[in-house]
Coordinates of C-alpha atoms and ligand atoms in Angstrom, one line a residue:
M1 CA 4.7 -111.6 -76.6
P2 CA 3.4 -114.8 -78.0
H3 CA 0.8 -116.4 -75.6
T4 CA 0.7 -120.2 -75.7
P5 CA -2.9 -121.3 -76.3
A6 CA -4.6 -123.7 -73.8
V7 CA -4.8 -127.1 -75.4
A8 CA -7.8 -129.5 -74.8
R9 CA -7.6 -133.2 -75.7
T10 CA -10.7 -134.5 -73.8
L11 CA -14.4 -133.3 -73.9
P12 CA -14.6 -132.5 -70.3
S13 CA -11.4 -130.4 -70.6
L14 CA -12.7 -128.7 -73.8
H15 CA -16.1 -127.8 -72.1
R16 CA -14.3 -126.4 -69.1
A17 CA -12.2 -124.3 -71.2
I18 CA -15.0 -123.0 -73.3
D19 CA -17.2 -122.2 -70.3
K20 CA -14.2 -120.2 -69.2
L21 CA -13.9 -118.4 -72.7
R22 CA -17.7 -117.8 -72.7
A23 CA -17.6 -115.9 -69.3
R24 CA -18.9 -112.3 -69.7
K25 CA -20.8 -113.3 -72.8
A26 CA -17.7 -113.5 -75.2
R27 CA -18.5 -114.3 -78.8
V28 CA -16.4 -117.4 -79.9
A29 CA -15.2 -118.3 -83.3
L30 CA -14.0 -121.8 -84.4
V31 CA -11.5 -122.3 -87.1
P32 CA -11.6 -126.1 -88.0
T33 CA -8.3 -127.4 -89.3
M34 CA -6.2 -130.6 -89.9
G35 CA -3.1 -128.7 -88.7
A36 CA 0.0 -128.4 -91.1
L37 CA -0.9 -124.8 -90.7
H38 CA 0.2 -122.2 -93.4
E39 CA -0.5 -118.5 -94.0
G40 CA -4.0 -119.5 -95.4
H41 CA -5.0 -120.9 -92.0
L42 CA -3.5 -118.0 -90.2
T43 CA -5.5 -115.6 -92.4
L44 CA -8.7 -117.5 -91.1
V45 CA -7.6 -117.1 -87.6
R46 CA -7.1 -113.3 -88.1
Q47 CA -10.4 -113.1 -89.6
A48 CA -12.0 -115.0 -86.8
K49 CA -10.3 -112.6 -84.3
R50 CA -11.8 -109.6 -86.1
R51 CA -15.3 -111.0 -85.7
C52 CA -15.1 -112.5 -82.2
D53 CA -13.7 -112.0 -78.8
K54 CA -12.2 -115.6 -78.4
V55 CA -10.9 -118.0 -81.1
I56 CA -10.7 -121.8 -81.0
V57 CA -8.7 -123.6 -83.5
S58 CA -9.3 -127.3 -83.9
I59 CA -6.5 -129.7 -85.1
F60 CA -7.7 -133.0 -86.0
V61 CA -6.7 -135.1 -89.0
N62 CA -10.1 -136.6 -89.7
P63 CA -9.7 -140.3 -90.8
T64 CA -13.4 -140.6 -92.1
Q65 CA -12.8 -138.1 -94.9
F66 CA -9.8 -140.1 -96.4
A67 CA -10.4 -143.1 -98.6
P68 CA -8.2 -146.1 -97.9
H69 CA -5.9 -145.3 -100.8
E70 CA -5.5 -141.6 -99.7
D71 CA -2.9 -139.9 -97.6
F72 CA -4.3 -140.1 -94.2
S73 CA -1.2 -141.9 -92.6
T74 CA 1.2 -139.5 -94.5
Y75 CA -0.8 -136.3 -94.2
P76 CA 1.7 -133.6 -92.9
R77 CA 1.6 -133.4 -89.0
T78 CA 3.6 -130.5 -87.7
W79 CA 2.3 -130.0 -84.1
K80 CA 5.2 -128.0 -82.6
A81 CA 5.2 -125.5 -85.5
D82 CA 1.5 -125.2 -85.5
I83 CA 1.3 -124.3 -81.9
A84 CA 4.1 -121.8 -82.3
K85 CA 2.1 -120.1 -85.2
L86 CA -1.2 -120.1 -83.1
A87 CA 0.6 -118.7 -80.1
A88 CA 1.9 -115.9 -82.3
E89 CA -1.7 -115.3 -83.4
R90 CA -2.8 -115.2 -79.7
V91 CA -5.4 -117.9 -80.2
D92 CA -7.2 -118.9 -77.1
L93 CA -7.8 -122.4 -77.3
V94 CA -6.6 -125.4 -79.4
W95 CA -8.9 -128.4 -79.5
N96 CA -6.9 -131.5 -80.4
P97 CA -8.8 -134.8 -79.8
D98 CA -7.4 -138.1 -80.6
V99 CA -9.3 -140.5 -83.0
K100 CA -10.9 -142.5 -80.2
T101 CA -12.3 -139.3 -78.5
M102 CA -13.8 -138.2 -81.7
Y103 CA -15.1 -141.6 -82.8
P104 CA -15.3 -143.7 -79.6
D105 CA -15.6 -147.5 -80.0
G106 CA -19.0 -148.4 -81.5
F107 CA -19.4 -145.1 -83.3
A108 CA -21.9 -145.7 -85.9
S109 CA -23.4 -142.5 -87.2
R110 CA -22.8 -140.3 -90.2
I111 CA -24.2 -137.1 -91.5
S112 CA -25.2 -137.5 -95.1
C113 CA -25.6 -134.4 -97.2
E114 CA -27.3 -133.8 -100.5
G115 CA -27.6 -130.5 -102.6
P116 CA -23.9 -129.1 -102.9
A117 CA -22.5 -132.4 -101.7
V118 CA -23.8 -134.3 -104.8
A119 CA -22.9 -131.8 -107.3
D120 CA -20.6 -134.1 -109.4
L121 CA -17.4 -132.3 -108.6
E122 CA -15.3 -133.5 -105.6
D123 CA -18.0 -136.1 -104.8
R124 CA -17.4 -137.8 -108.1
F125 CA -13.7 -138.5 -107.2
R126 CA -13.9 -138.7 -103.5
P127 CA -17.3 -140.2 -102.9
H128 CA -16.7 -140.8 -99.1
F129 CA -15.4 -137.2 -98.6
F130 CA -18.4 -135.1 -97.6
S131 CA -20.1 -137.4 -95.4
G132 CA -16.7 -137.5 -93.4
V133 CA -16.3 -133.8 -93.5
A134 CA -19.9 -133.2 -92.5
T135 CA -19.8 -135.6 -89.7
V136 CA -16.7 -134.3 -88.1
V137 CA -17.7 -130.6 -88.8
G138 CA -21.0 -131.3 -87.2
K139 CA -19.3 -132.8 -84.2
L140 CA -16.9 -129.9 -83.9
F141 CA -19.8 -127.4 -84.0
V142 CA -21.7 -129.4 -81.3
Q143 CA -18.5 -129.8 -79.2
C144 CA -17.2 -126.2 -79.4
R145 CA -20.6 -124.3 -79.7
P146 CA -19.0 -121.5 -81.6
D147 CA -21.2 -118.4 -82.7
I148 CA -19.2 -118.4 -86.1
A149 CA -16.9 -120.9 -87.9
V150 CA -14.4 -119.7 -90.5
F151 CA -13.5 -121.8 -93.5
G152 CA -11.3 -121.0 -96.5
Q153 CA -12.9 -120.8 -99.9
K154 CA -10.2 -122.9 -101.5
D155 CA -12.3 -126.0 -100.6
Y156 CA -15.3 -124.3 -102.2
Q157 CA -17.6 -127.2 -102.3
Q158 CA -16.7 -128.1 -98.8
L159 CA -17.7 -124.5 -97.8
R160 CA -21.0 -124.9 -99.6
V161 CA -21.7 -128.2 -98.0
V162 CA -20.9 -127.1 -94.4
T163 CA -22.8 -123.8 -94.9
R164 CA -25.9 -125.8 -96.0
M165 CA -25.6 -128.3 -93.2
A166 CA -25.3 -125.7 -90.5
R167 CA -28.5 -124.1 -91.8
D168 CA -30.4 -127.3 -92.4
L169 CA -29.6 -128.9 -89.0
D170 CA -30.1 -125.6 -87.1
L171 CA -26.6 -125.8 -85.6
G172 CA -26.7 -122.1 -84.6
V173 CA -23.3 -121.5 -86.2
K174 CA -22.8 -118.9 -88.9
V175 CA -20.3 -120.2 -91.5
I176 CA -18.0 -117.6 -93.0
G177 CA -15.9 -118.2 -96.1
I178 CA -12.7 -116.4 -96.4
T179 CA -10.9 -115.6 -99.8
T180 CA -8.1 -118.1 -100.8
V181 CA -4.5 -117.0 -99.8
R182 CA -2.1 -117.5 -102.7
E183 CA 1.6 -117.7 -103.3
T184 CA 3.0 -114.7 -105.3
D185 CA 2.7 -116.8 -108.5
G186 CA -1.0 -117.5 -107.8
L187 CA -0.9 -121.1 -106.4
A188 CA -3.4 -121.4 -103.7
M189 CA -1.9 -122.3 -100.4
S190 CA -2.6 -125.8 -99.3
S191 CA -1.0 -128.2 -96.7
R192 CA -0.5 -130.6 -99.7
N193 CA 1.8 -128.3 -101.6
V194 CA 4.7 -129.8 -99.8
Y195 CA 4.3 -132.8 -101.9
L196 CA 5.2 -131.1 -105.1
S197 CA 8.6 -131.6 -106.7
P198 CA 10.4 -128.4 -107.8
D199 CA 9.2 -129.1 -111.4
E200 CA 5.6 -129.7 -110.4
R201 CA 5.7 -126.6 -108.2
R202 CA 6.8 -124.5 -111.3
V203 CA 3.7 -125.8 -113.2
A204 CA 1.2 -125.7 -110.5
P205 CA 0.1 -122.1 -110.9
T206 CA -1.2 -122.9 -114.4
L207 CA -4.4 -123.8 -112.7
Y208 CA -5.0 -120.3 -111.4
R209 CA -3.7 -118.5 -114.4
T210 CA -6.1 -120.6 -116.6
M211 CA -9.0 -119.9 -114.4
K212 CA -8.3 -116.3 -114.4
A213 CA -8.0 -116.0 -118.1
C214 CA -11.3 -118.1 -118.7
A215 CA -13.1 -116.0 -116.0
K216 CA -12.0 -112.9 -118.0
K217 CA -13.3 -114.3 -121.3
I218 CA -16.6 -115.2 -119.8
R219 CA -17.1 -111.7 -118.2
A220 CA -16.3 -110.3 -121.5
G221 CA -19.2 -112.2 -123.1
D222 CA -17.2 -115.0 -124.8
D223 CA -19.1 -118.2 -125.2
L224 CA -18.7 -120.0 -122.0
V225 CA -18.5 -123.5 -123.2
T226 CA -15.7 -122.6 -125.6
A227 CA -13.7 -120.8 -123.0
M228 CA -13.9 -123.7 -120.5
T229 CA -13.1 -126.2 -123.3
E230 CA -10.0 -124.2 -124.3
G231 CA -9.1 -123.8 -120.5
A232 CA -9.3 -127.5 -120.0
A233 CA -6.9 -128.1 -122.9
L234 CA -4.5 -125.7 -121.5
I235 CA -4.4 -127.4 -118.2
S236 CA -4.0 -130.9 -119.7
G237 CA -1.3 -129.5 -122.1
A238 CA 0.7 -128.2 -119.2
G239 CA 0.9 -131.9 -117.9
F240 CA -2.0 -132.2 -115.3
A241 CA -4.3 -135.2 -115.4
L242 CA -7.6 -133.2 -115.2
D243 CA -10.4 -134.5 -113.0
Y244 CA -12.6 -131.6 -113.8
F245 CA -12.8 -127.8 -114.9
E246 CA -16.3 -126.7 -114.4
A247 CA -18.4 -123.4 -114.4
R248 CA -21.1 -123.7 -111.7
H249 CA -23.6 -121.6 -109.8
A250 CA -21.7 -120.0 -107.0
E251 CA -24.3 -121.0 -104.3
T252 CA -26.0 -124.1 -105.6
L253 CA -23.1 -125.7 -107.7
A254 CA -25.7 -126.4 -110.4
P255 CA -24.1 -126.4 -114.0
V256 CA -24.5 -122.9 -115.8
A257 CA -24.3 -122.4 -119.5
S258 CA -23.7 -118.5 -119.7
L259 CA -23.1 -115.5 -117.6
A260 CA -27.0 -115.0 -117.3
D261 CA -27.2 -118.1 -115.2
G262 CA -24.7 -116.8 -112.5
P263 CA -23.2 -115.8 -110.2
I264 CA -20.6 -118.3 -111.5
R265 CA -17.7 -120.0 -109.8
L266 CA -15.0 -121.8 -111.8
L267 CA -13.8 -125.0 -110.1
V268 CA -10.8 -127.2 -111.0
A269 CA -9.3 -130.3 -109.7
A270 CA -6.3 -132.0 -111.3
K271 CA -3.3 -134.2 -110.5
I272 CA 0.3 -133.2 -111.2
G273 CA 2.5 -136.2 -110.6
T274 CA 0.9 -137.9 -107.6
T275 CA -0.4 -134.6 -106.1
R276 CA -4.1 -133.6 -106.5
L277 CA -4.7 -129.9 -106.4
I278 CA -8.1 -128.1 -106.2
D279 CA -8.8 -124.5 -106.7
N280 CA -11.6 -122.2 -107.7
I281 CA -12.5 -118.5 -108.5
G282 CA -15.5 -116.3 -109.0
V283 CA -16.4 -114.9 -112.4
Ligands
PAF1 O1 -10.7 -128.4 -94.7 C1 -10.1 -129.1 -93.8 O2 -8.9 -128.8 -93.4 C2 -10.9 -130.2 -93.4 O3 -11.7 -130.7 -94.3 C3 -11.8 -129.8 -92.2 C4 -12.8 -128.8 -92.5 C5 -11.1 -129.3 -91.0 C6 -12.6 -131.1 -91.6 O4 -11.8 -132.0 -91.4

């Protein structure tokens, strides 16, 4: 039997609901989302449930991580379907503040991150992004006071940034990264995949296929720079406008030149038509 989760929309109601969840010393997990939930998010919820007694999912499309030309106003919003999915997963609480509750009039503070946030990857193309993410995730951690927070590895740089931030600011939250959930052809699940036309959708798995082939070559001892250059050419040749295809240290995101500099993560961002896709894998 699905069990409709409680929904909090104000801070006092959130705190009352959390006090209830915490009765009898329950461990609480938070899964931060912007809604438009798909199997990838539901995997995060299941992983959260395995690790904690109670699960909170936040649904908040965060304006401060979108640039003016980006898709904040058109970002998919699917509240009814989201709640039905969370009910089926027996989520305990949904935190769904509006923009004024998250950023009241006069709001004038930002969390500014360095280290993995200035790795010359997403930050090169979306300079506003990580301070927006760090600010809202920092607020979500303080508001929900979870023991753990569960993020997908698909936004790999984001995962590194929030992991670093939670440690640096002593937020008392353990950040857990969960393996990316993929469609059967390898495309990483993303709320933005709905933007792809049928032709673009057919081409989209090229990103994953190319990363896998490059990772295999690098593991086999092929020259890393050559493998990455050939991979980049394949991605562009398939019709993508490539923002970056990079081999980086999996923790620090510093550039690497060979397997010896590892552990290595390959990260890609590319536009197909008007849709920008990101993905990554470990070598
Ligand atoms: O990955 C996302 O969906 C968002 O960046 C997050 C972490 C919920 C912050 O708004």
